[in-house]
PDB file of C-alpha atoms and ligand atoms in Angstrom:
ATOM      1  CA  MET A   1      22.686   4.937 -12.730  1.00 97.00           C
ATOM      2  CA  LYS A   2      20.895   1.965 -14.160  1.00 98.00           C
ATOM      3  CA  LEU A   3      19.089  -0.947 -12.624  1.00 98.00           C
ATOM      4  CA  PHE A   4      18.408  -3.916 -14.901  1.00 98.00           C
ATOM      5  CA  VAL A   5      15.187  -5.746 -14.101  1.00 98.00           C
ATOM      6  CA  THR A   6      14.190  -9.028 -15.736  1.00 98.00           C
ATOM      7  CA  ASP A   7      10.444  -9.648 -15.666  1.00 97.00           C
ATOM      8  CA  LEU A   8       8.617 -12.959 -15.339  1.00 96.00           C
ATOM      9  CA  GLU A   9       8.675 -13.373 -19.134  1.00 96.00           C
ATOM     10  CA  GLY A  10      12.464 -13.113 -19.147  1.00 97.00           C
ATOM     11  CA  VAL A  11      12.547  -9.622 -20.707  1.00 98.00           C
ATOM     12  CA  GLU A  12      15.196  -7.297 -19.306  1.00 98.00           C
ATOM     13  CA  HIS A  13      14.333  -3.643 -18.682  1.00 98.00           C
ATOM     14  CA  ALA A  14      16.913  -0.898 -18.043  1.00 98.00           C
ATOM     15  CA  ILE A  15      15.496   1.463 -15.432  1.00 98.00           C
ATOM     16  CA  GLU A  16      16.906   4.807 -14.333  1.00 98.00           C
ATOM     17  CA  ALA A  17      17.978   4.382 -10.710  1.00 98.00           C
ATOM     18  CA  MET A  18      18.067   7.228  -8.189  1.00 97.00           C
ATOM     19  CA  PRO A  19      20.693   7.074  -5.433  1.00 97.00           C
ATOM     20  CA  ASN A  20      19.357   6.358  -1.953  1.00 98.00           C
ATOM     21  CA  TRP A  21      16.105   4.942  -3.273  1.00 98.00           C
ATOM     22  CA  THR A  22      15.447   1.318  -2.512  1.00 98.00           C
ATOM     23  CA  VAL A  23      15.570  -1.168  -5.369  1.00 98.00           C
ATOM     24  CA  MET A  24      11.868  -1.814  -4.660  1.00 98.00           C
ATOM     25  CA  GLU A  25      11.013   1.869  -5.184  1.00 98.00           C
ATOM     26  CA  ILE A  26      13.098   2.038  -8.354  1.00 98.00           C
ATOM     27  CA  ILE A  27      11.359  -1.012  -9.837  1.00 98.00           C
ATOM     28  CA  ARG A  28       7.963   0.464  -9.001  1.00 97.00           C
ATOM     29  CA  ASP A  29       8.890   3.887 -10.369  1.00 97.00           C
ATOM     30  CA  GLY A  30      10.110   2.150 -13.523  1.00 97.00           C
ATOM     31  CA  ASP A  31       6.590   0.778 -14.107  1.00 95.00           C
ATOM     32  CA  GLN A  32       7.514  -2.824 -13.484  1.00 97.00           C
ATOM     33  CA  PRO A  33       5.179  -5.028 -11.425  1.00 96.00           C
ATOM     34  CA  MET A  34       6.072  -4.780  -7.746  1.00 97.00           C
ATOM     35  CA  ARG A  35       3.583  -5.719  -5.041  1.00 97.00           C
ATOM     36  CA  ALA A  36       5.610  -4.549  -2.018  1.00 98.00           C
ATOM     37  CA  GLU A  37       2.498  -4.795   0.127  1.00 97.00           C
ATOM     38  CA  CYS A  38       4.026  -3.564   3.373  1.00 98.00           C
ATOM     39  CA  GLY A  39       5.465  -0.500   1.673  1.00 97.00           C
ATOM     40  CA  GLY A  40       9.063  -1.340   2.497  1.00 98.00           C
ATOM     41  CA  SER A  41       8.803  -2.195   6.198  1.00 98.00           C
ATOM     42  CA  CYS A  42      10.488  -5.597   5.810  1.00 98.00           C
ATOM     43  CA  ALA A  43       7.260  -7.335   6.841  1.00 97.00           C
ATOM     44  CA  CYS A  44       5.771  -9.043   3.769  1.00 96.00           C
ATOM     45  CA  ALA A  45       8.316 -10.627   1.359  1.00 97.00           C
ATOM     46  CA  THR A  46       6.277  -9.393  -1.634  1.00 97.00           C
ATOM     47  CA  CYS A  47       9.272  -7.406  -2.854  1.00 98.00           C
ATOM     48  CA  HIS A  48      11.333 -10.600  -3.241  1.00 98.00           C
ATOM     49  CA  VAL A  49      13.788 -10.542  -6.148  1.00 98.00           C
ATOM     50  CA  TYR A  50      16.662 -12.689  -7.331  1.00 98.00           C
ATOM     51  CA  VAL A  51      20.013 -10.931  -7.567  1.00 98.00           C
ATOM     52  CA  ALA A  52      22.332 -11.805 -10.453  1.00 98.00           C
ATOM     53  CA  LYS A  53      25.021 -14.100  -9.094  1.00 97.00           C
ATOM     54  CA  GLU A  54      27.887 -11.772 -10.043  1.00 97.00           C
ATOM     55  CA  TRP A  55      26.336  -9.098  -7.821  1.00 98.00           C
ATOM     56  CA  LEU A  56      25.711 -11.169  -4.711  1.00 95.00           C
ATOM     57  CA  ASP A  57      29.026 -10.458  -2.986  1.00 95.00           C
ATOM     58  CA  ARG A  58      28.905  -6.793  -3.905  1.00 96.00           C
ATOM     59  CA  LEU A  59      25.752  -6.040  -1.933  1.00 97.00           C
ATOM     60  CA  PRO A  60      25.504  -5.310   1.787  1.00 95.00           C
ATOM     61  CA  ALA A  61      24.910  -8.466   3.798  1.00 95.00           C
ATOM     62  CA  MET A  62      21.408  -9.338   4.925  1.00 96.00           C
ATOM     63  CA  GLU A  63      20.304  -8.179   8.348  1.00 97.00           C
ATOM     64  CA  PRO A  64      18.563 -10.846  10.481  1.00 98.00           C
ATOM     65  CA  GLU A  65      15.244  -9.036  10.002  1.00 98.00           C
ATOM     66  CA  GLU A  66      15.469  -9.390   6.207  1.00 98.00           C
ATOM     67  CA  ARG A  67      16.385 -13.052   6.495  1.00 97.00           C
ATOM     68  CA  ASP A  68      13.420 -13.751   8.795  1.00 97.00           C
ATOM     69  CA  THR A  69      10.949 -12.029   6.477  1.00 98.00           C
ATOM     70  CA  LEU A  70      12.413 -13.647   3.383  1.00 97.00           C
ATOM     71  CA  ASP A  71      11.723 -17.036   4.955  1.00 95.00           C
ATOM     72  CA  GLY A  72       8.041 -16.271   4.312  1.00 93.00           C
ATOM     73  CA  GLY A  73       8.607 -15.976   0.570  1.00 94.00           C
ATOM     74  CA  PHE A  74       8.098 -18.660  -2.069  1.00 94.00           C
ATOM     75  CA  GLU A  75      10.885 -20.253  -4.100  1.00 95.00           C
ATOM     76  CA  VAL A  76      13.557 -18.614  -1.960  1.00 97.00           C
ATOM     77  CA  GLU A  77      17.012 -19.226  -3.414  1.00 97.00           C
ATOM     78  CA  PRO A  78      20.535 -18.430  -2.202  1.00 96.00           C
ATOM     79  CA  ASN A  79      20.452 -15.287  -4.366  1.00 98.00           C
ATOM     80  CA  SER A  80      17.099 -14.077  -3.011  1.00 98.00           C
ATOM     81  CA  ARG A  81      16.835 -10.628  -1.426  1.00 98.00           C
ATOM     82  CA  LEU A  82      14.091  -8.282  -0.346  1.00 98.00           C
ATOM     83  CA  SER A  83      14.335  -5.351  -2.743  1.00 98.00           C
ATOM     84  CA  CYS A  84      13.007  -2.910  -0.137  1.00 98.00           C
ATOM     85  CA  GLN A  85      16.107  -3.590   1.944  1.00 98.00           C
ATOM     86  CA  LEU A  86      18.566  -2.816  -0.862  1.00 98.00           C
ATOM     87  CA  ILE A  87      19.411   0.873  -0.997  1.00 98.00           C
ATOM     88  CA  MET A  88      20.853   1.985  -4.322  1.00 98.00           C
ATOM     89  CA  THR A  89      24.321   3.507  -4.120  1.00 97.00           C
ATOM     90  CA  PRO A  90      26.658   4.561  -6.949  1.00 97.00           C
ATOM     91  CA  ASP A  91      28.693   1.369  -6.663  1.00 96.00           C
ATOM     92  CA  MET A  92      25.517  -0.580  -7.439  1.00 98.00           C
ATOM     93  CA  ASP A  93      25.183   1.044 -10.876  1.00 98.00           C
ATOM     94  CA  GLY A  94      24.278  -1.750 -13.308  1.00 98.00           C
ATOM     95  CA  LEU A  95      22.811  -4.068 -10.663  1.00 98.00           C
ATOM     96  CA  LYS A  96      20.737  -6.865 -12.188  1.00 98.00           C
ATOM     97  CA  VAL A  97      17.716  -8.381 -10.485  1.00 98.00           C
ATOM     98  CA  THR A  98      14.929 -10.712 -11.593  1.00 98.00           C
ATOM     99  CA  LEU A  99      11.341 -10.399 -10.439  1.00 98.00           C
ATOM    100  CA  THR A 100       9.685 -13.345  -8.691  1.00 97.00           C
ATOM    101  CA  ASN A 101       6.184 -14.731  -8.260  1.00 95.00           C
ATOM    102  CA  ASP A 102       6.174 -13.088  -4.808  1.00 94.00           C
ATOM    103  CA  SER A 103       6.808  -9.619  -6.175  1.00 93.00           C
ATOM    104  CA  SER A 104       5.014  -9.725  -9.497  1.00 90.00           C
ATOM    105  CA  ASN A 105       2.039 -12.092  -9.397  1.00 83.00           C
TER     106      ASN A 105
HETATM  107 FE1  FES B   1       7.365  -5.704   2.306  1.00 92.21          FE
HETATM  108 FE2  FES B   1       9.779  -5.393   1.226  1.00 92.21          FE
HETATM  109  S1  FES B   1       7.946  -4.361   0.723  1.00 92.21           S
HETATM  110  S2  FES B   1       9.190  -6.711   2.830  1.00 92.21           S
END
């Protein structure tokens, strides 16, 4: 499976994605900048990414906990998600996300 990650310079990277890993872990394992300061506990918003619009409806809906934490992020948009709360499954092969100032600065 592949995860496509666009960095802050607008360069897209194709990363090998393992099933049942979180998108945050896959980005980190793929050597892209990922702060993820709370280690995936849904407590920091430093794993904030933007999801490509065509993928938004294909992902599991946000739990209230994710929404609350995401409120602490910067430049939150309707397509914002916390990448530590997105667990990669085969039907997410080809998912496209873009890094943010929260996750990569
Ligand atoms: Fe902290 Fe995702 S790593 S909320």
